[in-house]
Short mmCIF file of C-alpha atoms in Angstrom, two decimals:
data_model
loop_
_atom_site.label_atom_id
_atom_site.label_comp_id
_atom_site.label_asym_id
_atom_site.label_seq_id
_atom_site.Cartn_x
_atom_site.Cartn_y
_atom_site.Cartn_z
CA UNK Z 140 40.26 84.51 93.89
CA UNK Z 141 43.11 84.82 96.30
CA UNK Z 142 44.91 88.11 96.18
CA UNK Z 143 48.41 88.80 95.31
CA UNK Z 144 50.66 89.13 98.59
CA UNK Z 145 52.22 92.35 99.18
CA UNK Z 146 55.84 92.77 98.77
CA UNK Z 147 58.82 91.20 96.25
CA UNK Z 148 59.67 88.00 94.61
CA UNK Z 149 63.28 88.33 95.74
CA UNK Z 150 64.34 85.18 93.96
CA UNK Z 151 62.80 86.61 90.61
CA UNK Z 152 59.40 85.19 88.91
CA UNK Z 153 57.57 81.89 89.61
CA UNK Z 154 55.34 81.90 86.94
CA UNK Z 155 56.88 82.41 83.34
CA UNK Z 156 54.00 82.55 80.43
CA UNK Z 157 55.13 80.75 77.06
CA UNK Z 158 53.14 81.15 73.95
CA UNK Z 159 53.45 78.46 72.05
CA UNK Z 160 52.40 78.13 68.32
CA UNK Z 161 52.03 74.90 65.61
CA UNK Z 162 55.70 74.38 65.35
CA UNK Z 163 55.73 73.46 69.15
CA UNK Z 164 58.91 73.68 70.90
CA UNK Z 165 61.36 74.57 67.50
CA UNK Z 166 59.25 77.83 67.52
CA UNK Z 167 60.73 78.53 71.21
CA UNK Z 168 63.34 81.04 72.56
CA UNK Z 169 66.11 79.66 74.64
CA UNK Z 170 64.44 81.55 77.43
CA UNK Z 171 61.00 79.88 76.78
CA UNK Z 172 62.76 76.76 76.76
CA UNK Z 173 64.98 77.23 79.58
CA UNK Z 174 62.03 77.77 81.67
CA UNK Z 175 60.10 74.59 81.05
CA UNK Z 176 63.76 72.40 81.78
CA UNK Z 177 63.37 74.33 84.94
CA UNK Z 178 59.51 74.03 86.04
CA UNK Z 179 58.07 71.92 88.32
CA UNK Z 180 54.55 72.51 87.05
CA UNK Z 181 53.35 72.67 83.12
CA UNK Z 182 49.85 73.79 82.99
CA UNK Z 183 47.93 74.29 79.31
CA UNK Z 184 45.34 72.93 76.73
CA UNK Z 185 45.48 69.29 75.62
CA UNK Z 186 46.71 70.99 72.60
CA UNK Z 187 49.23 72.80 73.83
CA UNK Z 188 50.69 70.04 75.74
CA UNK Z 189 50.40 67.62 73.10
CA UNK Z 190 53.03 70.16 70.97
CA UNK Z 191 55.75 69.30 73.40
CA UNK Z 192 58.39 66.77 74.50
CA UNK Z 193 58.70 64.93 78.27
CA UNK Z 194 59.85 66.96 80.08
CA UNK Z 195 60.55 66.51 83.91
CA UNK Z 196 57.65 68.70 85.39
CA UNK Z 197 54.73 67.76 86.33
CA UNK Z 198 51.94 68.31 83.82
CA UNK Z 199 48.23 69.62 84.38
CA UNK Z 200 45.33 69.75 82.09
CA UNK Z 201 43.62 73.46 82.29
CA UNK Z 202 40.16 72.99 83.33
CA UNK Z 203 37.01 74.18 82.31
CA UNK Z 204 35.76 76.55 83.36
CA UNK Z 205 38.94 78.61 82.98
CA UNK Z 206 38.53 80.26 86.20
CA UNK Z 207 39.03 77.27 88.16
CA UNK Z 208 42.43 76.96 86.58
CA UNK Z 209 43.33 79.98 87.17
CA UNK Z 210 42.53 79.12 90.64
CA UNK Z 211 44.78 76.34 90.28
CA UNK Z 212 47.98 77.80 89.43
CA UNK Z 213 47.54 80.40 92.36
CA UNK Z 214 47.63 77.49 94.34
CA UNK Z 215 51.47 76.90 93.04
CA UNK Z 216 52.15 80.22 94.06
CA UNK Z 217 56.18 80.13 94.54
CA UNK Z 218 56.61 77.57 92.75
CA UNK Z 219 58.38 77.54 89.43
CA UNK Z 220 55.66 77.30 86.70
CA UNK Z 221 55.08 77.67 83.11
CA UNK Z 222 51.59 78.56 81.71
CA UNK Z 223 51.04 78.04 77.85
CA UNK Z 224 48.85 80.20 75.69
CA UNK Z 225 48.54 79.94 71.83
CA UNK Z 226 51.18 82.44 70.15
CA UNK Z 227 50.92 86.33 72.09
CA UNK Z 228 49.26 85.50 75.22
CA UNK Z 229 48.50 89.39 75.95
CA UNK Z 230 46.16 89.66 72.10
CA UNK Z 231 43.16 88.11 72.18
CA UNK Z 232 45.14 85.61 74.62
CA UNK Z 233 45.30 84.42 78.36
CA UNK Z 234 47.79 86.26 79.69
CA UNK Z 235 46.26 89.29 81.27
CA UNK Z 236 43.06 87.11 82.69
CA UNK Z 237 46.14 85.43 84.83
CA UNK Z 238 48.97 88.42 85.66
CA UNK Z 239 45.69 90.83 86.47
CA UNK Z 240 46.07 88.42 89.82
CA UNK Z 241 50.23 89.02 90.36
CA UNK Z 242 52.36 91.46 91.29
CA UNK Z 243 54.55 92.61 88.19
CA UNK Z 244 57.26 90.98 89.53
CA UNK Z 245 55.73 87.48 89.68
CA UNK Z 246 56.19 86.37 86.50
CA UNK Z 247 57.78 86.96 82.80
CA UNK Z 248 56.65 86.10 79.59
CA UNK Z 249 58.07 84.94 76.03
CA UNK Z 250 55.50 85.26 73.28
CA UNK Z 251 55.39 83.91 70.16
CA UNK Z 252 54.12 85.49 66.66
CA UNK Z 253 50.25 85.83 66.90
CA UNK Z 254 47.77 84.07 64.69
CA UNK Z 255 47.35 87.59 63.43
CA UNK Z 256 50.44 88.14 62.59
CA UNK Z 257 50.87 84.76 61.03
CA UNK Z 258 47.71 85.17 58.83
CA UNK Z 259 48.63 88.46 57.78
CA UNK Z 260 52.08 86.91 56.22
CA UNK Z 261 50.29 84.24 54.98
CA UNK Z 262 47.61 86.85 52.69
CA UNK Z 263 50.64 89.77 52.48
CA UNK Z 264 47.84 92.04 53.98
CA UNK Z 265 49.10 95.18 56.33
CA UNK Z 266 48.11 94.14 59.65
CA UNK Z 267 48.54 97.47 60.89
CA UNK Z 268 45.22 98.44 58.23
CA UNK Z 269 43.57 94.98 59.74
CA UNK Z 270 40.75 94.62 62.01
CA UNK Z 271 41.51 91.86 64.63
CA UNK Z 272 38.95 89.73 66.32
CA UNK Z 273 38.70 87.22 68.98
CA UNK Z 274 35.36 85.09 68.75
CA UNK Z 275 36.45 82.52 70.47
CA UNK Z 276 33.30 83.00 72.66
CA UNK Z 277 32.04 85.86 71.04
CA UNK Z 278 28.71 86.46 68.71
CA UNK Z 279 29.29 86.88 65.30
CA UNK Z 280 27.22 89.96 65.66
CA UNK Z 281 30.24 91.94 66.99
CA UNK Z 282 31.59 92.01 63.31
CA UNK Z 283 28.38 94.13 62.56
CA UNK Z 284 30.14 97.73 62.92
CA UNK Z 285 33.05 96.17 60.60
CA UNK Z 286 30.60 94.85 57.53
CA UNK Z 287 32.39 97.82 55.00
CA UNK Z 288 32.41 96.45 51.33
CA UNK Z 289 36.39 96.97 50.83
CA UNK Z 290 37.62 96.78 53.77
CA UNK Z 291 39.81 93.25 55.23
CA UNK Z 292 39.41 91.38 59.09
CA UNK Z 293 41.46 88.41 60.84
CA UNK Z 294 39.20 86.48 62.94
CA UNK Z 295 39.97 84.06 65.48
CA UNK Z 296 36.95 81.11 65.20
CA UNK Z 297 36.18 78.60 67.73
CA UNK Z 298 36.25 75.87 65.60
CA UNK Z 299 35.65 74.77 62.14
CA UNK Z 300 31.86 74.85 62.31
CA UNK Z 301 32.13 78.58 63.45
CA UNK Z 302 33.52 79.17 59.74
CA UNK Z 303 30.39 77.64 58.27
CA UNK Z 304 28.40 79.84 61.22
CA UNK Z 305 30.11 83.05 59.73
CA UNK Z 306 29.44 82.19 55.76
CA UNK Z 307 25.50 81.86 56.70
CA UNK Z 308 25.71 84.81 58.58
CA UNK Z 309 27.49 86.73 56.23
CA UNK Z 310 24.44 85.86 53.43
CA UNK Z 311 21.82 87.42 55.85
CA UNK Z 312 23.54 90.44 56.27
CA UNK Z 313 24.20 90.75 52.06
CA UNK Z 314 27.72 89.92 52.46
CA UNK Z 315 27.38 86.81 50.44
CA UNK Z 316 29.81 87.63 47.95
CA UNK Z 317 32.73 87.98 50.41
CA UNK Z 318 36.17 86.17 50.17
CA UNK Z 319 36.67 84.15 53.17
CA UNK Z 320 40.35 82.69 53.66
CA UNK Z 321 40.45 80.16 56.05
CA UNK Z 322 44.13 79.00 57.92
CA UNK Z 323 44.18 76.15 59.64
CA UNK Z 324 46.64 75.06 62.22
CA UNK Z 325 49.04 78.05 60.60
CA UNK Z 326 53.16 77.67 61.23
CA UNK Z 327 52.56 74.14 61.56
CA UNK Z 328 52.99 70.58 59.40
CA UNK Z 329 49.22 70.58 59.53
CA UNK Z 330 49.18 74.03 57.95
CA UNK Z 331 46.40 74.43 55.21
CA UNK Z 332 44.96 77.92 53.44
CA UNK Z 333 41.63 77.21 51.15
CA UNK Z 334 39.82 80.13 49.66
CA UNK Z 335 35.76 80.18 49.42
CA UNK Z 336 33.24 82.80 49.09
CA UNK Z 337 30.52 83.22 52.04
CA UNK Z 338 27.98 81.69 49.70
CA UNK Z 339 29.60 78.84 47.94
CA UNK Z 340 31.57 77.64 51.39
CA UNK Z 341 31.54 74.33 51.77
CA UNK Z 342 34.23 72.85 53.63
CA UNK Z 343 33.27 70.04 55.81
CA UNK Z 344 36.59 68.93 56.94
CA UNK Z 345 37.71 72.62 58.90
CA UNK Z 346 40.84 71.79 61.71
CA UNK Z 347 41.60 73.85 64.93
CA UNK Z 348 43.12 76.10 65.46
CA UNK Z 349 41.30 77.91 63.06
CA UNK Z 350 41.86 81.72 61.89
CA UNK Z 351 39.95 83.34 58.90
CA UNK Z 352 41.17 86.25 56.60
CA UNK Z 353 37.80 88.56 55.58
CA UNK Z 354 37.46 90.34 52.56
CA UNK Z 355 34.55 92.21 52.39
CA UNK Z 356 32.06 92.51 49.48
CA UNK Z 357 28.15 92.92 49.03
CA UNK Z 358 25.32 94.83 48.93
CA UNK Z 359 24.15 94.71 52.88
CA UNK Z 360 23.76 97.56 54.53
CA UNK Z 361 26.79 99.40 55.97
CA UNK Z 362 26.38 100.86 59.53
CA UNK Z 363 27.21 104.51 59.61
CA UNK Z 364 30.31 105.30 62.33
CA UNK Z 365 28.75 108.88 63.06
CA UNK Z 366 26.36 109.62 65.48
CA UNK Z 367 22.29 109.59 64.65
CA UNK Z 368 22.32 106.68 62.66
CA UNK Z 369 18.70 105.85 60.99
CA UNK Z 370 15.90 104.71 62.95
CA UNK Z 371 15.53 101.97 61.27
CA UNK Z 372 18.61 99.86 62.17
CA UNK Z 373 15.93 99.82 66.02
CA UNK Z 374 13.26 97.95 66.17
CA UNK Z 375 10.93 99.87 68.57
CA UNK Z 376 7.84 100.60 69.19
CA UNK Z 377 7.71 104.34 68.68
CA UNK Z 378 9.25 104.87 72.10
CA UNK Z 379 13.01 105.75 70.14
CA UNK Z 380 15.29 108.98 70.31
CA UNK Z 381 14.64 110.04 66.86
CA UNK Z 382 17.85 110.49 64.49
CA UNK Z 383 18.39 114.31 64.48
CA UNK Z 384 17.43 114.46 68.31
CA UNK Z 385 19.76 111.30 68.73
CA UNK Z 386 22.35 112.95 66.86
CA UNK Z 387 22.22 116.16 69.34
CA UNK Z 388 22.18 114.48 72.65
CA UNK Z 389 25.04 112.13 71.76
CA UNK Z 390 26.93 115.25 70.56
CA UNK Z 391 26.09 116.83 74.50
CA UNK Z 392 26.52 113.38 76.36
CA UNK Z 393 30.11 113.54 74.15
CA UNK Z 394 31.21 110.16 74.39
CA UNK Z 395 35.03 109.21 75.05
CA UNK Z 396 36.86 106.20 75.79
CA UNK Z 397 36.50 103.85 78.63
CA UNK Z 398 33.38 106.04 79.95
CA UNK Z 399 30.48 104.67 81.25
CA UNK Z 400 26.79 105.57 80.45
CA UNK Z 401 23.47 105.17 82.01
CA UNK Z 402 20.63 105.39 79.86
CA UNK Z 403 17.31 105.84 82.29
CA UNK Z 404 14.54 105.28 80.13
CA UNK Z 405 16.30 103.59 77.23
CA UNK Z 406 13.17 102.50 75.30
CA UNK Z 407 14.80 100.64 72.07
CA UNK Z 408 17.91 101.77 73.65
CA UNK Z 409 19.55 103.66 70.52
CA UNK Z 410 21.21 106.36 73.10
CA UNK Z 411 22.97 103.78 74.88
CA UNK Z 412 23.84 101.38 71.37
CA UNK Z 413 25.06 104.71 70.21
CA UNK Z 414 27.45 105.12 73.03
CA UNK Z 415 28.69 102.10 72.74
CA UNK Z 416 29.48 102.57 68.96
CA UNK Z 417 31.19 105.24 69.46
CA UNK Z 418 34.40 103.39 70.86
CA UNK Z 419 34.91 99.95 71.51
CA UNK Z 420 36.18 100.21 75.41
CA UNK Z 421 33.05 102.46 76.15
CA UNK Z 422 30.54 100.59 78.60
CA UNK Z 423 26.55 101.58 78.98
CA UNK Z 424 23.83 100.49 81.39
CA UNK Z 425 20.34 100.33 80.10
CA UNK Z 426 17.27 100.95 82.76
CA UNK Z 427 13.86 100.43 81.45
CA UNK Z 428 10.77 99.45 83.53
CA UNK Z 429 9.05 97.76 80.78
CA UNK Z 430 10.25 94.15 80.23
CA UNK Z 431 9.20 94.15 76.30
CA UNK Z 432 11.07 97.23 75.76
CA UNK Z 433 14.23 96.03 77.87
CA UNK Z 434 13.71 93.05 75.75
CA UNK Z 435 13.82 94.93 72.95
CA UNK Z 436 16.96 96.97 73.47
CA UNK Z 437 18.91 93.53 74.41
CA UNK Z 438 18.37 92.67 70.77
CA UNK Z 439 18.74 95.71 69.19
CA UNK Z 440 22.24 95.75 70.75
CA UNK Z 441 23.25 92.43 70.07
CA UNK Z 442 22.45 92.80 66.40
CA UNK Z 443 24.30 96.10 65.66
CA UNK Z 444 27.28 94.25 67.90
CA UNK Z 445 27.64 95.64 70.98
CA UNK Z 446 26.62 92.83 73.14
CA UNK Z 447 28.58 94.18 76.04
CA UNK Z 448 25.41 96.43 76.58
CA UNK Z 449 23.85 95.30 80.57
CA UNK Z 450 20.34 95.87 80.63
CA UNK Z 451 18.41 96.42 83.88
CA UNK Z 452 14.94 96.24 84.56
CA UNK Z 453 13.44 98.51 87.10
CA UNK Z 454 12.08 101.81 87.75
CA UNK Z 455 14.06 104.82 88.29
CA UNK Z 456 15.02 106.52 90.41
CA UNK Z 457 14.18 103.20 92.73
CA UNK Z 458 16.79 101.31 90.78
CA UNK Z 459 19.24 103.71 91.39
CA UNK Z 460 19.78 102.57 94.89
CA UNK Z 461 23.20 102.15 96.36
CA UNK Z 462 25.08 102.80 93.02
CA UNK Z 463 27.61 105.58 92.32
CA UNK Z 464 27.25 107.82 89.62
CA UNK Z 465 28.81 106.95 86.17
CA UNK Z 466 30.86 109.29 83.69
CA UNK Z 467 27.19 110.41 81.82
CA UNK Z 468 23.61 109.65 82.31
CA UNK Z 469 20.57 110.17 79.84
CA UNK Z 470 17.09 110.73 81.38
CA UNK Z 471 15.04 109.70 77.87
CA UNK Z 472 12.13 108.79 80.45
CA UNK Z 473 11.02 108.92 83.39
CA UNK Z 474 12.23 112.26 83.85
CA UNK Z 475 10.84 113.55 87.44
CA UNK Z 476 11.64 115.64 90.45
CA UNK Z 477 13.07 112.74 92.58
CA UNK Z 478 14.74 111.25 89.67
CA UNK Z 479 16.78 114.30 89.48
CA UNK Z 480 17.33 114.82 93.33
CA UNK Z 481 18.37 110.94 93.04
CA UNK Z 482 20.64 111.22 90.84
CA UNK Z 483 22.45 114.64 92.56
CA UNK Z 484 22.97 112.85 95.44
CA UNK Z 485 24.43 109.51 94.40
CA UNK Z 486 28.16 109.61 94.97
CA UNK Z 487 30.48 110.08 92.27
CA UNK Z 488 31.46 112.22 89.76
CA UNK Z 489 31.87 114.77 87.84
CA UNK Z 490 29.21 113.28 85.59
CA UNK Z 491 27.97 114.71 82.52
CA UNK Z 492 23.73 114.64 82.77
CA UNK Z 493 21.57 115.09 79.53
CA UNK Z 494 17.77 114.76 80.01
CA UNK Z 495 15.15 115.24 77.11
CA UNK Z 496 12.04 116.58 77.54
CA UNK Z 497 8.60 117.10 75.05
CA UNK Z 498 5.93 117.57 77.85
CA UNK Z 499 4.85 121.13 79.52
CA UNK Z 500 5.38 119.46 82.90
CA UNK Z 501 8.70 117.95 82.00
CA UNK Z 502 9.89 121.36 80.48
CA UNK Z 503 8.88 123.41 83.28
CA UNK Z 504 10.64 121.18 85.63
CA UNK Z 505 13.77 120.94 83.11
CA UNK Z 506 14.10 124.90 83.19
CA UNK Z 507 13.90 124.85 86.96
CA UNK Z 508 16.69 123.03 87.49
CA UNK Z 509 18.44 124.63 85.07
CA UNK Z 510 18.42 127.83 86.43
CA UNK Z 511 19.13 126.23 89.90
CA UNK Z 512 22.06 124.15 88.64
CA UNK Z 513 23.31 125.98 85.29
CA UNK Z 514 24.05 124.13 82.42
CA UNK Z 515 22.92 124.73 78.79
CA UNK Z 516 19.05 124.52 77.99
CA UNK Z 517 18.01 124.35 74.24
CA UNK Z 518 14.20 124.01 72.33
CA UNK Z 519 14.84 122.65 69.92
CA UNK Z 520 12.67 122.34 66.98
CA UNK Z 521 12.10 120.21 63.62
CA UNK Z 522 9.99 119.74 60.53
CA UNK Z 523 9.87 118.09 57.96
CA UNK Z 524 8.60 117.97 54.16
CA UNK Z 525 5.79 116.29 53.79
CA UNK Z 526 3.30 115.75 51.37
CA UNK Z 527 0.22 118.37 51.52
CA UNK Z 528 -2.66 117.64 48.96
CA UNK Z 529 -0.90 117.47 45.81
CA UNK Z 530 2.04 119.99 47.11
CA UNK Z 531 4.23 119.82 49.55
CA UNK Z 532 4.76 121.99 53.31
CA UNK Z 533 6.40 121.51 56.67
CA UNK Z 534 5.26 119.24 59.17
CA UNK Z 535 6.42 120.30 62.57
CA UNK Z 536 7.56 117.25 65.54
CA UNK Z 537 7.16 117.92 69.08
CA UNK Z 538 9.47 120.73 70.31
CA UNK Z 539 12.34 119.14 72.32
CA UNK Z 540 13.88 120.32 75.16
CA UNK Z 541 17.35 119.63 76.20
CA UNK Z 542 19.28 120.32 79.30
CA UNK Z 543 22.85 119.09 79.88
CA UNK Z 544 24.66 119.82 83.13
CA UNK Z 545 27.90 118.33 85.11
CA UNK Z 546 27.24 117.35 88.34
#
């Protein structure tokens, strides 16, 4: 992708980004509209185009994939140009994927009112108490954290087929009973809100642009927002962080936005899914050395909707190879003397290092380090009731030792 030259646009921006909504151009400022009287170049959806008049410039299709016309308008460079987007290019829209490429002085940019805020007049529902989603491209899986009976979403849908995608989905999860809302071509004169529940949906005749209003009901499981959620939202094969351990070494690994993790070892990868949870511009890197089990924490992610999740199979510290160290790393395997030399060395930093041990071996070589390095060690230790004959006593888990140090 070409980069941005350095420098000024002394004769003021080239490009000017116009979001454009159903009502085509008598939803336009006099600025948006000035702007398109002045370009030489329109570039946009079918759609988009279709919404408005002849005008002088030159018209282009946007291609697929939408790279290449991104590619395209570079090539105008200079040039005066209008890009369209659907309503606020800069939510859920095009507009950053194209100005991340400019200097700020390149272009300008008139929105219109988004399809949130449209469906939220259209329902009367706060928007500041909505949860907004773009699943355009997205898996409907990403709604998992949000399944609260209660609580209310606006979703952006691909197409009308997607809302008959989210209704089935809805009944697996025991969300069946849910009030979807679906707006069609909203702020237009093809403007049309139906009602439906998740189970009874059966509109066949769905039109794009399509944006559905969520109200949430049912008796599907809700996933818990704290950390140490219950083993049994994994599937694993016993190789899995247990909760109250979980719970610690999240707590130590202290998640915050726009970090990165690496979890070495992941297993079912519940540390990293965890991480990710926590906030939604958090990032995490899964290494596991056994394909079934890397397998295995690809879906686990993608069904508790965190699909962002990169998995990478290999052995550490091999793997580790020419990589710089993120913001945290979890050792839940794998734990050795050259994994932690590796990992020292790498460039980067300061990075927050947790490593779990249960083994005499890995425990002696935990509380080396630690008094080498510093840091917090803990044992710690659980148990719990279980039956014995026809009473009850304590059954005891595998001490676990914990050592968390910044490098």
């Amino acid at each position: 992708m070409p980069e941005a030259p350095e420098g000024h646009w002394p004769d003021g921006p080239w490009l000017t980004i116009v979001g454009i909504g159903e009502d085509g151009l008598d939803g336009l400022s006099s600025a948006a509209r000035d702007a398109l009287e002045d370009a030489a170049l329109i570039m946009g959806a079918p759609r988009h185009l279709a919404l408005l008049p002849a005008f002088k410039a030159e018209t282009l299709i946007w291609p697929v994939p939408f790279e290449e016309g991104v590619r395209a308008l570079l090539a105008r460079r200079g040039k005066p140009t209008v890009m369209l987007a659907s309503g606020d290019p800069f939510w859920f829209g095009a507009g950053a994927s194209v100005t991340r490429h400019l200097e700020r002085q390149e272009w300008t940019a008139h929105p219109a009112p988004s399809t949130f805020a449209l469906a939220a007049a259209r329902l009367g529902w706060p928007l500041q108490d909505m949860e907004c989603h773009g699943l355009h491209a997205a898996p409907l899986t990403r709604l998992r954290p949000s399944l609260v009976p209660g609580r209310r979403a606006i979703l952006l849908l691909r197409d009308g087929p997607a809302v008959g995608e989210l209704a089935a989905w809805l009944k697996e999860q025991g969300f069946g009973t849910s009030t979807i809302h679906v707006l069609e071509a909203l702020d237009g004169p093809r403007e049309r809100i139906r009602q439906s529940t998740a189970e009874t949906l059966d509109f066949a005749d769905i039109a794009h642009p399509v944006a559905v209003g969520l109200s949430m009901t049912g008796e599907g499981r809700t996933l818990p927002r704290s950390s140490g959620i219950p083993d049994d939202w994994f599937d694993h094969d016993g190789q899995i962080t247990k909760r109250p351990a979980r719970a610690l070494t999240l707590s130590a690994l202290a998640p915050r936005p726009s970090e990165t993790l690496w979890d070495i070892g992941a297993g079912s990868g519940s540390i990293a899914i965890e991480w990710l949870l926590a906030h939604p511009s958090t990032d995490a890197v899964a290494f596991e050395a056994d394909p079934e089990r890397a397998a295995r924490t690809r879906a686990n992610a993608f069904a508790l909707g965190v699909d962002r999740l990169a998995v990478i199979e290999g052995r550490a510290p091999d793997i580790l190879g020419g990589r710089s160290r993120p913001d945290a790393v979890f050792i839940g395997g794998g734990l050795s003397q050259a994994l932690l030399e590796t990992l020292f060395a790498l460039p980067g930093g300061p990075t927050r290092l947790v490593a779990n041990a249960v083994t005499l071996e890995s425990e002696t070589l935990l509380a080396q380090w630690h008094a080498a390095k510093g840091g917090e060690l803990l044992r710690i230790e659980l148990s719990q009731a279980a039956p014995l004959g026809t009473r009850r006593g304590w059954r005891s888990a595998y001490p676990l030792v914990q050592w968390s140090v910044t490098l």
